PDB file of C-alpha atoms in Angstrom:
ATOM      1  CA  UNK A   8       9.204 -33.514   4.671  1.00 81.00           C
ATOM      2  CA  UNK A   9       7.589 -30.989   2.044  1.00 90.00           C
ATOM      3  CA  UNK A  10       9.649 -27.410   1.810  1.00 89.00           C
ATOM      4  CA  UNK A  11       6.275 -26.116   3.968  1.00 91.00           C
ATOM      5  CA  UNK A  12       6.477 -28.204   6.245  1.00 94.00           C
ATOM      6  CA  UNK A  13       9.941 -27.103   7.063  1.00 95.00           C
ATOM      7  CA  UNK A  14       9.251 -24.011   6.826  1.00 95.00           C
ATOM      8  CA  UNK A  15       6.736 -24.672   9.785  1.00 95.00           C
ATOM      9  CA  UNK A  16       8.476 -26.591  11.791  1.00 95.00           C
ATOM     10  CA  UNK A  17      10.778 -23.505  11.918  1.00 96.00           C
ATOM     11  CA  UNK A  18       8.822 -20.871  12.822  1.00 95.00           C
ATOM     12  CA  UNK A  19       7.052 -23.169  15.404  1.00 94.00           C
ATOM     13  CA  UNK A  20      10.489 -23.199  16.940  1.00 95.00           C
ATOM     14  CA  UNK A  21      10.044 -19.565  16.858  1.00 96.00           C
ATOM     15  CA  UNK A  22       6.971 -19.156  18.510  1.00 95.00           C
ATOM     16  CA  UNK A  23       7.152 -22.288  20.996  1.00 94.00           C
ATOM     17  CA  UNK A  24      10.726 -20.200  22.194  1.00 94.00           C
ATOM     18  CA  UNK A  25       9.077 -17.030  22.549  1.00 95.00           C
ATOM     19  CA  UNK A  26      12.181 -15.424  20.698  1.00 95.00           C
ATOM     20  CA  UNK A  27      11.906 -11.693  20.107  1.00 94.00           C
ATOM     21  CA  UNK A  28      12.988 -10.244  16.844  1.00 93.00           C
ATOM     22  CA  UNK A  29      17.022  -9.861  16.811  1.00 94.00           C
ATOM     23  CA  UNK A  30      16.721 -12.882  18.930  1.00 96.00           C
ATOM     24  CA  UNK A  31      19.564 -15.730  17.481  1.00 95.00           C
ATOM     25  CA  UNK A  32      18.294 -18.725  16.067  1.00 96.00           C
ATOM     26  CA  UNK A  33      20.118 -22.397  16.166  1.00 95.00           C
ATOM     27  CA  UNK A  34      22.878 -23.100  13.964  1.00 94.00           C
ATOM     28  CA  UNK A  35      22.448 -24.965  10.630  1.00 94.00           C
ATOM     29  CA  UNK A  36      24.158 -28.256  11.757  1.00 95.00           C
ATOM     30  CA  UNK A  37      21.855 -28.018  15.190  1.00 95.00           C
ATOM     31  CA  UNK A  38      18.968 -27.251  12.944  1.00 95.00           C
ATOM     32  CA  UNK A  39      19.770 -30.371  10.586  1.00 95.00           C
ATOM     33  CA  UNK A  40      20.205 -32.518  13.375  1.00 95.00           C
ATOM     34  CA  UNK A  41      16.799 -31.075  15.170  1.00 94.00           C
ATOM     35  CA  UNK A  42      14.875 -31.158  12.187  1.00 94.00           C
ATOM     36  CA  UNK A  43      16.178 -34.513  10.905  1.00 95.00           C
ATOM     37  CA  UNK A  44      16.978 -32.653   7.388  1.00 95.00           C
ATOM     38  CA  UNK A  45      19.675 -31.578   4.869  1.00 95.00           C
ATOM     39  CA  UNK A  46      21.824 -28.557   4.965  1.00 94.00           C
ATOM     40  CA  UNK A  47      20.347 -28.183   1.683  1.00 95.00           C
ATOM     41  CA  UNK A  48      17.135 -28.331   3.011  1.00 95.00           C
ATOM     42  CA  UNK A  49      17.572 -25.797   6.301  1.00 96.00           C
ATOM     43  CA  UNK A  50      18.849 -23.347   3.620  1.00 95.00           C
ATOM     44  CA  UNK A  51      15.976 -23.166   0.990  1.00 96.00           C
ATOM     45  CA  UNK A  52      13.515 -23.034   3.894  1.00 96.00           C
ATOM     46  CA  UNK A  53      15.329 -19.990   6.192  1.00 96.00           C
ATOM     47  CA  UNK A  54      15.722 -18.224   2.603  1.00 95.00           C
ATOM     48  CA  UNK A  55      11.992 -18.695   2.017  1.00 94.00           C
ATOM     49  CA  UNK A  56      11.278 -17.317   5.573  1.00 94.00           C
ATOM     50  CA  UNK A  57      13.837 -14.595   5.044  1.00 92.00           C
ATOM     51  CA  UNK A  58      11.810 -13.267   1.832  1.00 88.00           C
ATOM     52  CA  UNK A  59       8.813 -13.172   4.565  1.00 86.00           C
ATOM     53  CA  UNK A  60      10.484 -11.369   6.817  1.00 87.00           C
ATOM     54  CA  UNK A  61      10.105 -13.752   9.294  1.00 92.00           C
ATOM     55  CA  UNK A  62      14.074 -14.360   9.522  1.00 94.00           C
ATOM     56  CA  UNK A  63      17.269 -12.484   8.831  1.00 94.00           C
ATOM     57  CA  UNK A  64      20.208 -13.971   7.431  1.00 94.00           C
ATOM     58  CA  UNK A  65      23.538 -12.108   8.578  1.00 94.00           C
ATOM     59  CA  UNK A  66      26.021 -14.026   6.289  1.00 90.00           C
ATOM     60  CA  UNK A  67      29.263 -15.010   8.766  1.00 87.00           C
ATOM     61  CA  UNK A  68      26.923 -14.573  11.300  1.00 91.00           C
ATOM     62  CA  UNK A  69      24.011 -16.587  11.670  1.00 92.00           C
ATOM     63  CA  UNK A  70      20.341 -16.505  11.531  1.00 95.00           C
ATOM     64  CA  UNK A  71      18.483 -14.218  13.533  1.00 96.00           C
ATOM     65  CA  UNK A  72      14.669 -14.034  14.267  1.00 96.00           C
ATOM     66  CA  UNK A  73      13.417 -10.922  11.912  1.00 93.00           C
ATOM     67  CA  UNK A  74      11.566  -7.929  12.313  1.00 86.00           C
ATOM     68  CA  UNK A  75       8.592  -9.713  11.212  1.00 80.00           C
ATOM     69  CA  UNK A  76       7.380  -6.631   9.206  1.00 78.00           C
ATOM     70  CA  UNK A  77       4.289  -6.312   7.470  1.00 74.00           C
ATOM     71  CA  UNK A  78       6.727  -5.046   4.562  1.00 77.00           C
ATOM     72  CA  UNK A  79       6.008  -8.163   2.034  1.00 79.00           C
ATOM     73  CA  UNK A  80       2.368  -8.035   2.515  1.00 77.00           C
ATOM     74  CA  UNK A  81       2.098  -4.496   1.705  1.00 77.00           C
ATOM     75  CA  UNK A  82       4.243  -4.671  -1.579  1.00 81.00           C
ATOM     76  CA  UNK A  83       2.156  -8.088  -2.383  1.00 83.00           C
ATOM     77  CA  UNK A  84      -1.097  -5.788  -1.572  1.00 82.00           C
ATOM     78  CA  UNK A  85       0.293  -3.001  -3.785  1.00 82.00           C
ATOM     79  CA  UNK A  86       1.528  -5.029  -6.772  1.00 87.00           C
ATOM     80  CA  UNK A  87      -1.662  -7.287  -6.859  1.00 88.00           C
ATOM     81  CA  UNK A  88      -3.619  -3.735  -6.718  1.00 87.00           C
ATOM     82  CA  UNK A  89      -1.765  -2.294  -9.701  1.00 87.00           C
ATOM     83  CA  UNK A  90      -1.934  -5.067 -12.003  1.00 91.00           C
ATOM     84  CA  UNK A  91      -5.271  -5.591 -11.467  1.00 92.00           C
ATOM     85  CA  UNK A  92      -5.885  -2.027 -12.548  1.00 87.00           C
ATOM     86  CA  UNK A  93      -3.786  -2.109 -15.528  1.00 87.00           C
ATOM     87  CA  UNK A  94      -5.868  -5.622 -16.826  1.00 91.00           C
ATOM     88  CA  UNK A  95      -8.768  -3.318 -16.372  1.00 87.00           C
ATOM     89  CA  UNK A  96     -10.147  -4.482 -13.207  1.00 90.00           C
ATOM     90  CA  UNK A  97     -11.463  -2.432  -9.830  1.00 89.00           C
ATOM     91  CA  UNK A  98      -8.608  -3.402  -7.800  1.00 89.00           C
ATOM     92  CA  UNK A  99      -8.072   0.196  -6.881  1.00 87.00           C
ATOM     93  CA  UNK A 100     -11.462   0.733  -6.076  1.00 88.00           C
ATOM     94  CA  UNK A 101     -11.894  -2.129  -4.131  1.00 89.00           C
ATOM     95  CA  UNK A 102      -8.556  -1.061  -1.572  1.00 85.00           C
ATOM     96  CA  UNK A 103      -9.846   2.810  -2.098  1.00 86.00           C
ATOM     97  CA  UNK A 104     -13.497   0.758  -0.656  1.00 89.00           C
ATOM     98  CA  UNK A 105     -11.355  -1.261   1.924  1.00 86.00           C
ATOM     99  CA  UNK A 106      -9.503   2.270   3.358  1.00 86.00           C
ATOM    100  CA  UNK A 107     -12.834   4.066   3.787  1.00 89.00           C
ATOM    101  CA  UNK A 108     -14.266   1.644   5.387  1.00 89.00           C
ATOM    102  CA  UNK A 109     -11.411   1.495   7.976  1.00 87.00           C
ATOM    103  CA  UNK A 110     -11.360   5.411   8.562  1.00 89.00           C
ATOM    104  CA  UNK A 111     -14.746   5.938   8.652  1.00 90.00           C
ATOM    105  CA  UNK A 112     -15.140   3.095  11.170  1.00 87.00           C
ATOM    106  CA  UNK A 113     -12.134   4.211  13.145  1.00 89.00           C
ATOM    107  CA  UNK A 114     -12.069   7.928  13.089  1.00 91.00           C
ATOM    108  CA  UNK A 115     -14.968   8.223  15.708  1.00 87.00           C
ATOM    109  CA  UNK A 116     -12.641   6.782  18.161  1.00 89.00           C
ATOM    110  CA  UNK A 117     -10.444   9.757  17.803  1.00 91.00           C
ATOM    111  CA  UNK A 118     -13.004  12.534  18.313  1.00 91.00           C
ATOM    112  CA  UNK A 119     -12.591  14.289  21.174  1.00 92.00           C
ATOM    113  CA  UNK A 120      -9.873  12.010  22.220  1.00 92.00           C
ATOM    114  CA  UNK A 121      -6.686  13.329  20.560  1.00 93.00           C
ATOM    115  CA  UNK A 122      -3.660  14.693  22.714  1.00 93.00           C
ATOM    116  CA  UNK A 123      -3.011  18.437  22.681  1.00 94.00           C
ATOM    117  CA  UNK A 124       0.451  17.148  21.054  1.00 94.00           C
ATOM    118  CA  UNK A 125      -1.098  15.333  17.905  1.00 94.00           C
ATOM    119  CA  UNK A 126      -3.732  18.142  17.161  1.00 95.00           C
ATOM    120  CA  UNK A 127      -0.901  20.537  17.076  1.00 96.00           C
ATOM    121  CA  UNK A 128       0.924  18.559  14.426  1.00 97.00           C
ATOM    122  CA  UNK A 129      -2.043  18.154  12.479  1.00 96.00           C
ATOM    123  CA  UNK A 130      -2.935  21.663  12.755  1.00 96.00           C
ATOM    124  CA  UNK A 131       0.771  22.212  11.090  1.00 97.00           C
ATOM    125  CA  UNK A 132       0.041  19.988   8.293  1.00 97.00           C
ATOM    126  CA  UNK A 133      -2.918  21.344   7.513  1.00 96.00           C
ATOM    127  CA  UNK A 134      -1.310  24.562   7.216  1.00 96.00           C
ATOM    128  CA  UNK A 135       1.207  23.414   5.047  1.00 96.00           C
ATOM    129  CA  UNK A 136      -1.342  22.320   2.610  1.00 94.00           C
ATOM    130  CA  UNK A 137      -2.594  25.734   2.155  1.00 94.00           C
ATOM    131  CA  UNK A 138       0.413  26.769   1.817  1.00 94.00           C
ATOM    132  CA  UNK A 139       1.247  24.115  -1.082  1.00 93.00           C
ATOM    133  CA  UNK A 140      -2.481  24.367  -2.319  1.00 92.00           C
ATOM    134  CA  UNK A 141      -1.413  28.408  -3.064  1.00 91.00           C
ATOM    135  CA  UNK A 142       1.322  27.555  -4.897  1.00 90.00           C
ATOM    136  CA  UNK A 143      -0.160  25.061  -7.300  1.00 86.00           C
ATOM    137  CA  UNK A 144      -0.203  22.019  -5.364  1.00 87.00           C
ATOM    138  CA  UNK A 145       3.251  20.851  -5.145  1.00 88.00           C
ATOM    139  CA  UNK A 146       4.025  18.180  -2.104  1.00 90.00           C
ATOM    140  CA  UNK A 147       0.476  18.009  -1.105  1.00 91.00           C
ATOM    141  CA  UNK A 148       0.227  14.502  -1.474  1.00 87.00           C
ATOM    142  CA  UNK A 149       3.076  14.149   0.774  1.00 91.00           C
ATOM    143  CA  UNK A 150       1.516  16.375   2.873  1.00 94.00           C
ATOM    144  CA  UNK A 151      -1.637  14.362   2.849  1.00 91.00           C
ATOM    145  CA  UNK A 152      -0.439  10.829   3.636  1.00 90.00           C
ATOM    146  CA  UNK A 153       1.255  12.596   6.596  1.00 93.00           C
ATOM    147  CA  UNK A 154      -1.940  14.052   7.458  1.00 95.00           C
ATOM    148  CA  UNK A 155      -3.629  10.402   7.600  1.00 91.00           C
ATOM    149  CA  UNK A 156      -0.324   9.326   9.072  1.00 90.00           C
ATOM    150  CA  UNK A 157      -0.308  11.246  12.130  1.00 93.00           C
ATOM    151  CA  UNK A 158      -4.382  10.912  12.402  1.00 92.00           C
ATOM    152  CA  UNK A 159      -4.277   7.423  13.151  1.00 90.00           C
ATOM    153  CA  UNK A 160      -1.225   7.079  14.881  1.00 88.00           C
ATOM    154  CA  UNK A 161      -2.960   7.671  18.576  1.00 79.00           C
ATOM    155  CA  UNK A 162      -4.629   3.801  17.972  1.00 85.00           C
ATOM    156  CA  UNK A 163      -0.887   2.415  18.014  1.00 82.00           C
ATOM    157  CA  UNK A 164      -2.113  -0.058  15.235  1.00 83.00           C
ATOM    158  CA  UNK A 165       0.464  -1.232  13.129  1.00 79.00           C
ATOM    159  CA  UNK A 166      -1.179  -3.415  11.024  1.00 80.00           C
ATOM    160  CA  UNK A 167      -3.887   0.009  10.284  1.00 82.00           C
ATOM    161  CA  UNK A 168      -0.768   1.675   9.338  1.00 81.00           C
ATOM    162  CA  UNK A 169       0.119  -0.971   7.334  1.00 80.00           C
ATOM    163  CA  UNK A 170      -2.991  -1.144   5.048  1.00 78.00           C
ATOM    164  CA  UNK A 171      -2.921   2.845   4.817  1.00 82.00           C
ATOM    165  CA  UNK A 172       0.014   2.877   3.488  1.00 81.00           C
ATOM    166  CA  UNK A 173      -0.409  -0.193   0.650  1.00 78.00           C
ATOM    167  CA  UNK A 174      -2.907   2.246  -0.407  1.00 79.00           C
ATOM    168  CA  UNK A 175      -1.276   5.280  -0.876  1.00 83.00           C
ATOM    169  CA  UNK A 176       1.390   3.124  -2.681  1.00 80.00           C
ATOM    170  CA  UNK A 177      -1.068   1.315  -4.985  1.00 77.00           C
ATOM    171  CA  UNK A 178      -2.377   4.848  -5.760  1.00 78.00           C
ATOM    172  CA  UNK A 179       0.674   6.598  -6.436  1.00 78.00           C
ATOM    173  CA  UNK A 180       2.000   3.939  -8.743  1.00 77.00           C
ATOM    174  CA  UNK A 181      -1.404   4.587 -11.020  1.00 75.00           C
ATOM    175  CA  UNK A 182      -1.819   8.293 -10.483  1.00 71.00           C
ATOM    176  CA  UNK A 183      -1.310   9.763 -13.951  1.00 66.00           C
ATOM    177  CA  UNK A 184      -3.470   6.747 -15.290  1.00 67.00           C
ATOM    178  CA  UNK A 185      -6.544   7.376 -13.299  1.00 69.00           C
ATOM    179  CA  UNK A 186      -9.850   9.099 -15.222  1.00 67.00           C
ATOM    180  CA  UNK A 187     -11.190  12.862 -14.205  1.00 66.00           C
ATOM    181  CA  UNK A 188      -9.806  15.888 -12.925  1.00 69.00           C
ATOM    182  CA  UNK A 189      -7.944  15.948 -10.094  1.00 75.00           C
ATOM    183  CA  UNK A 190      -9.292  18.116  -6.959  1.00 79.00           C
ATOM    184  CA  UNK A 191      -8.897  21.473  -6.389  1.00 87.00           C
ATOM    185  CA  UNK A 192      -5.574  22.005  -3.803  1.00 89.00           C
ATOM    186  CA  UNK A 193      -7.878  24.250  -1.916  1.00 91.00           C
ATOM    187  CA  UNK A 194     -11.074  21.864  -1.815  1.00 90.00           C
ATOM    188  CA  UNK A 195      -8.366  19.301  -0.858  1.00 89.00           C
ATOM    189  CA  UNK A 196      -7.343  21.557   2.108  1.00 92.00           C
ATOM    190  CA  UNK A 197     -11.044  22.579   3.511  1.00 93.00           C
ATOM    191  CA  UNK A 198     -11.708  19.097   3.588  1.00 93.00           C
ATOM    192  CA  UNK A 199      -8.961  17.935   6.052  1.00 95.00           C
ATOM    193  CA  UNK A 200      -9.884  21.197   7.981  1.00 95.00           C
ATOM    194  CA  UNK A 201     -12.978  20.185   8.372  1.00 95.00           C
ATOM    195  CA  UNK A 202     -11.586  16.583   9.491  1.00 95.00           C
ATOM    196  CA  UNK A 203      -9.614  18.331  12.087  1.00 96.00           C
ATOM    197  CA  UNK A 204     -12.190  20.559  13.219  1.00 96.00           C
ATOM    198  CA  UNK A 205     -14.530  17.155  14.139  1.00 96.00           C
ATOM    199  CA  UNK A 206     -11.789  15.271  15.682  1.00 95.00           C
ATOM    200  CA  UNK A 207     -11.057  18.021  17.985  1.00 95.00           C
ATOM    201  CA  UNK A 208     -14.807  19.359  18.562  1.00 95.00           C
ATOM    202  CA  UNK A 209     -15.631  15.658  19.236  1.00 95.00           C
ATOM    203  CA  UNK A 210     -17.917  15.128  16.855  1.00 94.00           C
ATOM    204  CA  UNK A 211     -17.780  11.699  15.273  1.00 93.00           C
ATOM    205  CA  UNK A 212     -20.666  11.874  13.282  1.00 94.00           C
ATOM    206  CA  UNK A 213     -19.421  14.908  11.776  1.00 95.00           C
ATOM    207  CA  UNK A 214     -15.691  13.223  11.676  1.00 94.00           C
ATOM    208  CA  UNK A 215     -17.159  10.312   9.811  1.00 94.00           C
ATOM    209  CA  UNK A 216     -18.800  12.574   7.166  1.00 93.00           C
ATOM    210  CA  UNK A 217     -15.703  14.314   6.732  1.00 93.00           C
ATOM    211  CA  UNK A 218     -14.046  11.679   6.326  1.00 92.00           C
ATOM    212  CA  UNK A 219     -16.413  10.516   3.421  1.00 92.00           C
ATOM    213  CA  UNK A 220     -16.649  13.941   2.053  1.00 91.00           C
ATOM    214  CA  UNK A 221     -12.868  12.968   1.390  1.00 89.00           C
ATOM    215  CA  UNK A 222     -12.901   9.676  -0.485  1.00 88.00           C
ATOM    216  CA  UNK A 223     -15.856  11.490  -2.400  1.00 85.00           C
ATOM    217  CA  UNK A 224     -13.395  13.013  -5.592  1.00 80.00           C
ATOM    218  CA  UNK A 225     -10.756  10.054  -5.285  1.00 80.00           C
ATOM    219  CA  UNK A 226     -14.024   7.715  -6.015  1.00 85.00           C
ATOM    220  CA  UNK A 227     -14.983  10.002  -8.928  1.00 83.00           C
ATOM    221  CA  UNK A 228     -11.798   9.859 -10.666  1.00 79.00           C
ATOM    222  CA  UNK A 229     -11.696   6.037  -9.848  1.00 81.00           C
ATOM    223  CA  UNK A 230     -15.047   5.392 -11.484  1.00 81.00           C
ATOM    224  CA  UNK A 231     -14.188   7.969 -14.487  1.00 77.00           C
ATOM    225  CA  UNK A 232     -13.138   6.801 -18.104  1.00 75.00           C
ATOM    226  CA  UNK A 233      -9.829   6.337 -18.029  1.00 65.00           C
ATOM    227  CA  UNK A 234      -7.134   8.347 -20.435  1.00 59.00           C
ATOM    228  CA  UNK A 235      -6.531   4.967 -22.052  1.00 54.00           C
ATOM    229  CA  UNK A 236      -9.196   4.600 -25.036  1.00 44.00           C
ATOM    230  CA  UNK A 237      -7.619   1.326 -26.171  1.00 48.00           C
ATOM    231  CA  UNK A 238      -9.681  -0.201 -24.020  1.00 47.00           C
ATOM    232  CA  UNK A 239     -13.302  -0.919 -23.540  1.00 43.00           C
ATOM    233  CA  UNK A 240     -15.769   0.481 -20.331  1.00 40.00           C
ATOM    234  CA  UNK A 241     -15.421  -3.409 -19.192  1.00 43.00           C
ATOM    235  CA  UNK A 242     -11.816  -3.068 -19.294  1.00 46.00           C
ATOM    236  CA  UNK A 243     -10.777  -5.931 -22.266  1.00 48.00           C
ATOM    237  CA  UNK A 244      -8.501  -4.541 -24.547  1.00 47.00           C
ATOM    238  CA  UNK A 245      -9.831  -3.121 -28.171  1.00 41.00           C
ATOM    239  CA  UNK A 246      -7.661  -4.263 -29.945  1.00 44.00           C
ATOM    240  CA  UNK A 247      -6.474  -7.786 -28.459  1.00 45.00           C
ATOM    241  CA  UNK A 248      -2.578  -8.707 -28.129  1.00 46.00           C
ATOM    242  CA  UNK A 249      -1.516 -11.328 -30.652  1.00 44.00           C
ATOM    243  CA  UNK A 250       2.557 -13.432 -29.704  1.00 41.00           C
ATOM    244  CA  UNK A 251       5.060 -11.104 -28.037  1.00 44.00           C
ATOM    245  CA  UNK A 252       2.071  -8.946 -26.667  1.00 43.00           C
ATOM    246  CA  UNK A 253       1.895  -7.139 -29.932  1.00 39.00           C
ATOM    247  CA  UNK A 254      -1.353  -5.833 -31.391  1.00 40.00           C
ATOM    248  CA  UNK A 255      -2.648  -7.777 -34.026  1.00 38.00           C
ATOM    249  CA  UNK A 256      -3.504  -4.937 -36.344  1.00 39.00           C
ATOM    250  CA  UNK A 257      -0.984  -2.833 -35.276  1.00 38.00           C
ATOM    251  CA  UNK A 258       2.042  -4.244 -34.859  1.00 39.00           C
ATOM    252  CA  UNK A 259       3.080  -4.315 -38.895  1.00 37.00           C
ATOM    253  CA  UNK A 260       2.997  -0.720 -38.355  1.00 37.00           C
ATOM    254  CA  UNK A 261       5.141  -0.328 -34.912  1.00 37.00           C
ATOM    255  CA  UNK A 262       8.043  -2.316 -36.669  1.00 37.00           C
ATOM    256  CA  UNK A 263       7.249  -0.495 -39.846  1.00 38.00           C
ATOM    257  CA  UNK A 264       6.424  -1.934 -43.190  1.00 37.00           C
ATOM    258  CA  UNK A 265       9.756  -2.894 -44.515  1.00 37.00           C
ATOM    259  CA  UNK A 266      10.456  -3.988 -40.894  1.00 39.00           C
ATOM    260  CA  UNK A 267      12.917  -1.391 -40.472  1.00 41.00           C
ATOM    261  CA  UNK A 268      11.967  -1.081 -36.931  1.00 41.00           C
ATOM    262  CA  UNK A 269      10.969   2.863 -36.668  1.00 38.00           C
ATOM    263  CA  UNK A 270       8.854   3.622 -34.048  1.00 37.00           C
ATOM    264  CA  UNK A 271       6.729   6.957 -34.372  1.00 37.00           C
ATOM    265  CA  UNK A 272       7.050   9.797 -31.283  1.00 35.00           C
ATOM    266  CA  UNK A 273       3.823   8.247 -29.948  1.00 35.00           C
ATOM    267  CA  UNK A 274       5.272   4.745 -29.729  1.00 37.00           C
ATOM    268  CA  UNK A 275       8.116   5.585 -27.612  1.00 38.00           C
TER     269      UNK A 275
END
C-alpha cells in the first residue's frame, strides 16, 4: 500500500465515523492491525496528515481528529503568491484579480442586509482610519483588513475568510517591493466610506462600484514598474545568475578583486 493510499484509508476512517475535530482516533497497534500495516507505516502517514491539519498528534496521548483548518492552504496560497512575484511573474495580480472578483460578487448580498451591530463596528473602523490617515497613516492597513474582516463576516463563510486573508498575507510580505505610489490615507478612507455608505443605503450597484473604486490604486501599483531595475518589463533577470546564484558579471566585484570578500553598503 502506497504512503497515499494510507493516508486515505485514514481519513476515510474519519469521515465514514463522522468524528468531530478533538474527536480521538484508534490507537497505533489498532490502526496497524485495521490497516494491515507497519507501525512505521501508521506513523509517516498520521505525520503527513498532521502537516495538513487533518490530525493532531498529542505525544503521550494519542491521535486526535484536527481542527481541519484551512491554515496550510493559505500559507501554500501565500508562499506560491510571493515567489511567483519575486521570479517576476503576476502571481499577485492574479490573487489581487481572484479577491475582487469575490467582493464584488459578494458584497451585493450585504447591502441593505447588515445588522445594526456590524454597521456600528464598521462605522468605528472607519473612523479610526481617519484618525490614522491624519496622522500619516500609521496602522491603517491593520485597520483595513479589519475593515474587510468584519464586512464579510455576516456570510459566516470560512473558506471566504480564508482566501481574504492569503491575500492580505501575500501582499504584506511584498509591500515595499511593489511599483507606484502608495494611496493617499485620506483617499484610502473616503473610499471605505463610501463602501459603508452603499452597504447600509442598500445599494449594491453602488456597493459593487465601491468596491472596485478600491482595488483601482492596489491594481496601479501592481501593474507599475517595479523599484527593482535589475530586471526586465517581462520579469527575466538582466543580468542572469551564474553557480551559487551569483551574477555573472558581477559577482568578481561582490567578493572583491583580490577575493577579500568586502561587500559595498549597497550589497548588504
Amino acid at each position: 500500500m502506497s504512503a497515499r493510499e494510507l493516508q486515505e484509508r485514514i481519513k476515510k476512517l474519519i469521515v465514514d465515523g463522522r468524528l468531530p475535530s478533538g474527536a480521538p482516533l484508534p490507537t497505533e497497534p489498532a490502526l496497524m492491525a485495521h490497516l494491515g500495516v507497519s507501525r512505521n507505516s501508521v506513523r509517516e502517514a498520521l505525520k503527513a496528515l498532521q502537516a495538513m491539519g487533518i490530525v493532531e498528534i498529542r505525544h503521550g496521548f494519542g491521535t486526535y481528529v484536527g481542527a481541519m483548518s484551512l491554515a496550510p492552504m493559505v500559507e501554500g496560497l501565500a508562499f506560491r503568491t510571493v515567489a511567483g512575484h519575486h521570479r517576476g511573474e503576476d502571481s499577485l495580480l492574479q490573487l489581487l484579480e481572484l479577491r475582487e472578483a469575490l467582493e464584488t460578487g459578494l458584497v451585493s448580498r450585504l447591502a441593505g442586509r447588515l445588522p445594526e451591530r456590524d454597521l456600528g463596528e464598521l462605522d468605528a473602523l472607519v473612523a479610526r482610519m481617519e484618525r490614522q490617515a491624519a496622522h500619516g497613516g500609521d496602522g491603517l492597513a491593520d485597520t483595513d483588513r479589519a475593515f474587510h474582516a468584519t464586512l464579510y463576516r455576516g456570510l459566516d463563510n470560512a473558506l471566504l475568510g480564508e482566501v481574504l486573508e492569503a491575500f492580505w498575507e501575500a501582499f504584506h510580505r511584498v509591500r515595499t517591493d511593489l511599483g507606484g505610489a502608495p494611496q493617499d490615507p485620506e483617499v484610502t478612507c473616503g473610499q471605505h466610506r463610501d463602501i459603508l455608505d452603499a452597504v447600509r443605503s442598500g445599494d449594491s450597484v453602488q456597493a459593487e462600484a465601491a468596491i472596485r473604486e478600491h482595488f483601482g490604486n492596489i491594481r496601479a501599483r501592481l501593474t507599475a514598474p517595479r523599484p527593482d531595475s535589475s530586471r526586465t518589463p517581462h520579469g527575466e533577470p538582466r543580468n542572469p545568475p551564474g553557480p551559487g546564484g551569483i551574477s555573472r558579471t558581477t559577482g568578481a566585484a561582490r567578493t572583491g578583486a583580490a577575493g577579500g570578500g568586502t561587500r559595498s553598503a549597497h550589497d548588504r
